[in-house]
């Protein structure tokens, strides 16, 4: 009975004498034909924007590492906390201004609530964890995608940040009491502790308006 009704609908001719099912298929084929070159273009665009993002991440990372090393050497870890606190957002702001993109760092276990991931970033960070669990090299984890937000296209890029030995001073399992005390003072809701070498500490995140 149900099948009959289905067949009736498919074979029903509309008032212009066209089979609606056939029309639908034709539209689908035309749409596909139009979409194919556009999709190839998207791939090129993603590749180009990924290249640009990698460069900016490299510069950002270099500046952060430089500032951190300088501060650790000259003033020790407690003093270096202040540098991370002041310089990291400053450098991120400079990079954003220079590029016209949003350039930042984020993490599932963040220290500064300003660095909390949005919904998309959360998904990518979880995907990074899953890829790491499957044996991928953390240093090579990255994700690029064109997303649409409120009808507006954006290119988004993330690159994982591995935890190195030097990071453990402020993000490790056992912190020096003076370090812990200073961190408690600035970040009462700090989640960015308990990391081990090789863990994904977080990620660089870039949003390019299109
Ligand atoms: C001297 C202490 C110190 C060391 C060493 C340190 N960090 Fe941090 N880290 C901080 C502080 C403080 C913040 C919060 C910065 C802010 O307020 O934006 C932070 C924030 C971050 C963030 C941003 C996400 C979040 O948790 O808010 C990432 C990612 C990060 N650190 C990665 C690293 C990595 C990777 C290393 C090692 C290469 C490292 N850190 C070493 C103190 C440190």
Tab-separated table of C-alpha atoms and ligand atoms in Angstrom:
chain	number	residue	atom	x	y	z
A	1	UNK	CA	0.000	0.000	0.000
A	2	UNK	CA	2.739	2.419	1.019
A	3	UNK	CA	4.792	1.421	-1.993
A	4	UNK	CA	1.896	2.207	-4.352
A	5	UNK	CA	1.599	5.688	-2.938
A	6	UNK	CA	5.310	6.227	-3.400
A	7	UNK	CA	5.236	5.048	-7.025
A	8	UNK	CA	2.239	7.236	-7.719
A	9	UNK	CA	4.083	10.287	-6.545
A	10	UNK	CA	7.194	9.534	-8.573
A	11	UNK	CA	5.233	8.937	-11.757
A	12	UNK	CA	2.878	11.822	-11.296
A	13	UNK	CA	3.171	14.452	-14.004
A	14	UNK	CA	2.789	18.044	-12.879
A	15	UNK	CA	0.774	20.582	-14.837
A	16	UNK	CA	3.699	21.407	-17.130
A	17	UNK	CA	3.911	17.742	-18.041
A	18	UNK	CA	7.304	17.294	-16.380
A	19	UNK	CA	8.208	14.452	-14.080
A	20	UNK	CA	9.155	16.252	-10.830
A	21	UNK	CA	11.628	13.553	-9.862
A	22	UNK	CA	13.469	13.932	-13.158
A	23	UNK	CA	13.585	17.714	-12.737
A	24	UNK	CA	15.086	17.273	-9.286
A	25	UNK	CA	17.792	15.000	-10.645
A	26	UNK	CA	18.600	17.447	-13.450
A	27	UNK	CA	18.949	20.277	-10.938
A	28	UNK	CA	21.205	18.123	-8.786
A	29	UNK	CA	23.490	17.368	-11.736
A	30	UNK	CA	23.682	21.021	-12.802
A	31	UNK	CA	24.464	22.025	-9.206
A	32	UNK	CA	27.219	19.439	-8.983
A	33	UNK	CA	28.734	20.596	-12.280
A	34	UNK	CA	28.806	24.176	-11.009
A	35	UNK	CA	30.132	23.214	-7.579
A	36	UNK	CA	33.032	21.085	-8.801
A	37	UNK	CA	35.317	23.901	-10.019
A	38	UNK	CA	34.354	26.016	-6.993
A	39	UNK	CA	35.457	23.192	-4.693
A	40	UNK	CA	38.806	22.867	-6.447
A	41	UNK	CA	39.221	26.634	-5.952
A	42	UNK	CA	38.493	26.166	-2.246
A	43	UNK	CA	41.297	23.634	-1.950
A	44	UNK	CA	43.760	26.104	-3.474
A	45	UNK	CA	42.492	28.824	-1.179
A	46	UNK	CA	42.819	26.594	1.899
A	47	UNK	CA	46.364	25.627	0.881
A	48	UNK	CA	47.372	29.259	0.346
A	49	UNK	CA	45.839	30.477	3.606
A	50	UNK	CA	47.340	27.524	5.511
A	51	UNK	CA	50.808	28.466	4.239
A	52	UNK	CA	50.312	32.074	5.391
A	53	UNK	CA	49.003	30.931	8.769
A	54	UNK	CA	51.970	28.614	9.325
A	55	UNK	CA	54.331	31.558	8.807
A	56	UNK	CA	52.458	33.726	11.299
A	57	UNK	CA	52.387	30.897	13.876
A	58	UNK	CA	56.134	30.439	13.451
A	59	UNK	CA	56.787	34.141	14.081
A	60	UNK	CA	54.369	34.177	17.030
A	61	UNK	CA	55.990	31.098	18.567
A	62	UNK	CA	59.503	32.512	18.037
A	63	UNK	CA	58.612	35.751	19.788
A	64	UNK	CA	56.989	33.944	22.733
A	65	UNK	CA	59.920	31.569	23.173
A	66	UNK	CA	62.382	34.483	23.002
A	67	UNK	CA	60.541	36.456	25.665
A	68	UNK	CA	60.134	33.397	27.904
A	69	UNK	CA	63.798	32.394	27.713
A	70	UNK	CA	64.948	35.954	28.365
A	71	UNK	CA	62.665	36.285	31.398
A	72	UNK	CA	63.582	32.885	32.863
A	73	UNK	CA	67.283	33.683	32.567
A	74	UNK	CA	67.155	37.187	33.959
A	75	UNK	CA	64.520	36.892	36.686
A	76	UNK	CA	63.668	33.231	37.238
A	77	UNK	CA	60.282	31.558	36.877
A	78	UNK	CA	58.287	33.793	39.214
A	79	UNK	CA	59.330	36.851	37.259
A	80	UNK	CA	58.724	34.997	34.013
A	81	UNK	CA	55.082	34.460	34.982
A	82	UNK	CA	54.584	38.183	34.720
A	83	UNK	CA	56.180	38.199	31.292
A	84	UNK	CA	53.860	35.405	30.108
A	85	UNK	CA	50.964	37.284	31.612
A	86	UNK	CA	51.811	40.641	30.010
A	87	UNK	CA	53.783	39.832	26.900
A	88	UNK	CA	51.830	36.884	25.498
A	89	UNK	CA	48.552	38.789	25.005
A	90	UNK	CA	50.548	41.818	23.774
A	91	UNK	CA	52.356	39.787	21.117
A	92	UNK	CA	49.086	38.113	20.094
A	93	UNK	CA	47.533	41.573	19.758
A	94	UNK	CA	50.436	42.813	17.629
A	95	UNK	CA	50.247	39.773	15.359
A	96	UNK	CA	46.488	40.268	14.975
A	97	UNK	CA	46.958	43.923	14.078
A	98	UNK	CA	49.701	43.195	11.554
A	99	UNK	CA	47.695	40.521	9.757
A	100	UNK	CA	44.114	41.701	10.196
A	101	UNK	CA	43.283	38.210	11.514
A	102	UNK	CA	42.531	36.934	14.980
A	103	UNK	CA	45.762	35.361	16.229
A	104	UNK	CA	45.643	33.682	19.650
A	105	UNK	CA	46.393	30.637	21.781
A	106	UNK	CA	43.858	28.325	23.311
A	107	UNK	CA	43.638	25.071	25.251
A	108	UNK	CA	41.149	22.582	26.677
A	109	UNK	CA	42.906	23.202	30.009
A	110	UNK	CA	43.491	26.926	29.939
A	111	UNK	CA	45.107	29.227	32.474
A	112	UNK	CA	43.635	32.536	31.382
A	113	UNK	CA	39.841	32.431	30.772
A	114	UNK	CA	40.441	34.837	27.855
A	115	UNK	CA	42.078	31.887	26.112
A	116	UNK	CA	39.090	29.544	26.527
A	117	UNK	CA	38.276	27.741	23.258
A	118	UNK	CA	35.082	28.479	21.344
A	119	UNK	CA	32.900	25.575	20.161
A	120	UNK	CA	34.853	25.053	16.925
A	121	UNK	CA	38.221	25.229	18.701
A	122	UNK	CA	37.021	22.741	21.301
A	123	UNK	CA	36.146	20.247	18.572
A	124	UNK	CA	39.530	20.663	16.885
A	125	UNK	CA	41.410	20.326	20.202
A	126	UNK	CA	39.508	17.111	20.915
A	127	UNK	CA	40.287	15.898	17.406
A	128	UNK	CA	43.995	16.633	18.090
A	129	UNK	CA	43.820	14.498	21.264
A	130	UNK	CA	42.217	11.665	19.297
A	131	UNK	CA	44.849	11.906	16.546
A	132	UNK	CA	47.635	11.913	19.161
A	133	UNK	CA	46.105	8.814	20.778
A	134	UNK	CA	46.267	7.130	17.363
A	135	UNK	CA	49.988	7.831	17.201
A	136	UNK	CA	50.272	11.073	15.219
A	137	UNK	CA	53.218	13.355	15.982
A	138	UNK	CA	51.967	16.239	18.180
A	139	UNK	CA	54.430	18.620	16.532
A	140	UNK	CA	52.700	18.093	13.201
A	141	UNK	CA	49.059	18.298	14.279
A	142	UNK	CA	47.204	21.029	12.425
A	143	UNK	CA	43.730	21.642	11.087
A	144	UNK	CA	42.483	24.090	8.432
A	145	UNK	CA	38.914	24.681	7.349
A	146	UNK	CA	36.612	27.238	5.769
A	147	UNK	CA	33.591	27.725	8.010
A	148	UNK	CA	30.462	29.857	7.644
A	149	UNK	CA	29.382	31.944	10.619
A	150	UNK	CA	26.194	34.045	10.291
A	151	UNK	CA	26.404	33.700	6.515
A	152	UNK	CA	30.002	34.964	6.552
A	153	UNK	CA	32.852	32.748	5.370
A	154	UNK	CA	35.975	32.474	7.528
A	155	UNK	CA	39.193	30.549	7.188
A	156	UNK	CA	40.181	28.916	10.463
A	157	UNK	CA	43.480	27.308	11.306
A	158	UNK	CA	44.874	25.598	14.389
A	159	UNK	CA	48.264	24.133	15.177
A	160	UNK	CA	48.944	22.048	18.290
A	161	UNK	CA	51.520	23.193	20.861
A	162	UNK	CA	53.482	20.331	22.437
A	163	UNK	CA	54.543	20.470	26.079
A	164	UNK	CA	58.332	20.732	26.386
A	165	UNK	CA	60.488	20.309	29.471
A	166	UNK	CA	60.783	24.051	30.107
A	167	UNK	CA	56.973	24.356	30.173
A	168	UNK	CA	56.744	22.081	33.228
A	169	UNK	CA	58.048	24.874	35.487
A	170	UNK	CA	54.639	26.527	35.169
A	171	UNK	CA	52.403	23.843	33.629
A	172	UNK	CA	53.766	20.635	35.177
A	173	UNK	CA	52.526	18.315	37.892
A	174	UNK	CA	54.791	19.550	40.683
A	175	UNK	CA	55.287	23.296	40.870
A	176	UNK	CA	57.741	25.188	43.010
A	177	UNK	CA	55.705	26.699	45.912
A	178	UNK	CA	56.649	30.253	44.946
A	179	UNK	CA	55.544	29.614	41.355
A	180	UNK	CA	52.284	27.992	42.490
A	181	UNK	CA	51.577	30.887	44.838
A	182	UNK	CA	52.077	33.517	42.151
A	183	UNK	CA	49.944	31.557	39.691
A	184	UNK	CA	47.172	31.166	42.309
A	185	UNK	CA	47.193	34.893	42.801
A	186	UNK	CA	46.801	35.803	39.111
A	187	UNK	CA	44.788	32.775	37.977
A	188	UNK	CA	42.502	31.486	40.752
A	189	UNK	CA	40.759	29.144	38.275
A	190	UNK	CA	43.945	27.915	36.562
A	191	UNK	CA	43.404	24.655	34.672
A	192	UNK	CA	46.779	24.609	32.918
A	193	UNK	CA	48.681	22.366	35.346
A	194	UNK	CA	49.488	18.692	35.511
A	195	UNK	CA	50.975	18.461	32.013
A	196	UNK	CA	53.746	16.049	31.042
A	197	UNK	CA	56.365	16.306	28.319
A	198	UNK	CA	54.782	15.397	24.989
A	199	UNK	CA	51.222	16.305	26.016
A	200	UNK	CA	49.268	18.728	23.869
A	201	UNK	CA	49.512	21.908	25.897
A	202	UNK	CA	47.118	23.770	23.601
A	203	UNK	CA	47.103	25.261	20.136
A	204	UNK	CA	47.719	28.371	18.136
A	205	UNK	CA	44.492	29.519	16.567
A	206	UNK	CA	43.968	31.838	13.608
A	207	UNK	CA	40.760	33.205	12.127
A	208	UNK	CA	40.980	34.954	8.766
A	209	UNK	CA	37.936	36.885	7.577
A	210	UNK	CA	37.160	36.175	3.912
B	1	LIG	C1	57.177	31.109	33.736
B	1	LIG	C2	55.950	30.363	33.667
B	1	LIG	C3	55.538	29.743	32.360
B	1	LIG	C4	56.269	28.907	31.566
B	1	LIG	C5	57.683	28.418	31.787
B	1	LIG	C6	55.405	28.562	30.482
B	1	LIG	N1	54.196	29.160	30.599
B	1	LIG	FE1	52.585	28.932	29.383
B	1	LIG	N2	51.567	30.289	30.468
B	1	LIG	C7	52.035	30.927	31.576
B	1	LIG	C8	51.090	31.938	31.977
B	1	LIG	C9	51.235	32.891	33.149
B	1	LIG	C10	50.035	31.887	31.048
B	1	LIG	C11	48.797	32.757	30.988
B	1	LIG	C12	49.053	33.891	30.024
B	1	LIG	C13	47.895	34.832	29.892
B	1	LIG	O1	47.439	35.341	30.927
B	1	LIG	O2	47.473	35.051	28.756
B	1	LIG	C14	50.376	30.831	30.110
B	1	LIG	C15	49.561	30.478	29.045
B	1	LIG	C16	49.894	29.540	28.112
B	1	LIG	C17	49.056	29.180	26.981
B	1	LIG	C18	47.717	29.800	26.593
B	1	LIG	C19	46.548	28.984	27.046
B	1	LIG	C20	46.256	29.139	28.533
B	1	LIG	O3	46.495	28.151	29.235
B	1	LIG	O4	45.817	30.209	28.974
B	1	LIG	C21	49.721	28.224	26.303
B	1	LIG	C22	49.241	27.498	25.052
B	1	LIG	C23	50.983	28.011	26.976
B	1	LIG	N3	51.038	28.824	28.081
B	1	LIG	C24	51.939	27.114	26.545
B	1	LIG	C25	53.197	27.032	27.125
B	1	LIG	C26	54.250	26.200	26.575
B	1	LIG	C27	54.123	25.319	25.362
B	1	LIG	C28	55.341	26.390	27.373
B	1	LIG	C29	56.738	25.808	27.186
B	1	LIG	C30	57.391	26.104	25.936
B	1	LIG	C31	54.945	27.324	28.417
B	1	LIG	N4	53.651	27.681	28.229
B	1	LIG	C32	55.783	27.727	29.450
B	1	LIG	C33	53.213	30.671	32.235
B	1	LIG	C34	54.232	29.907	31.739
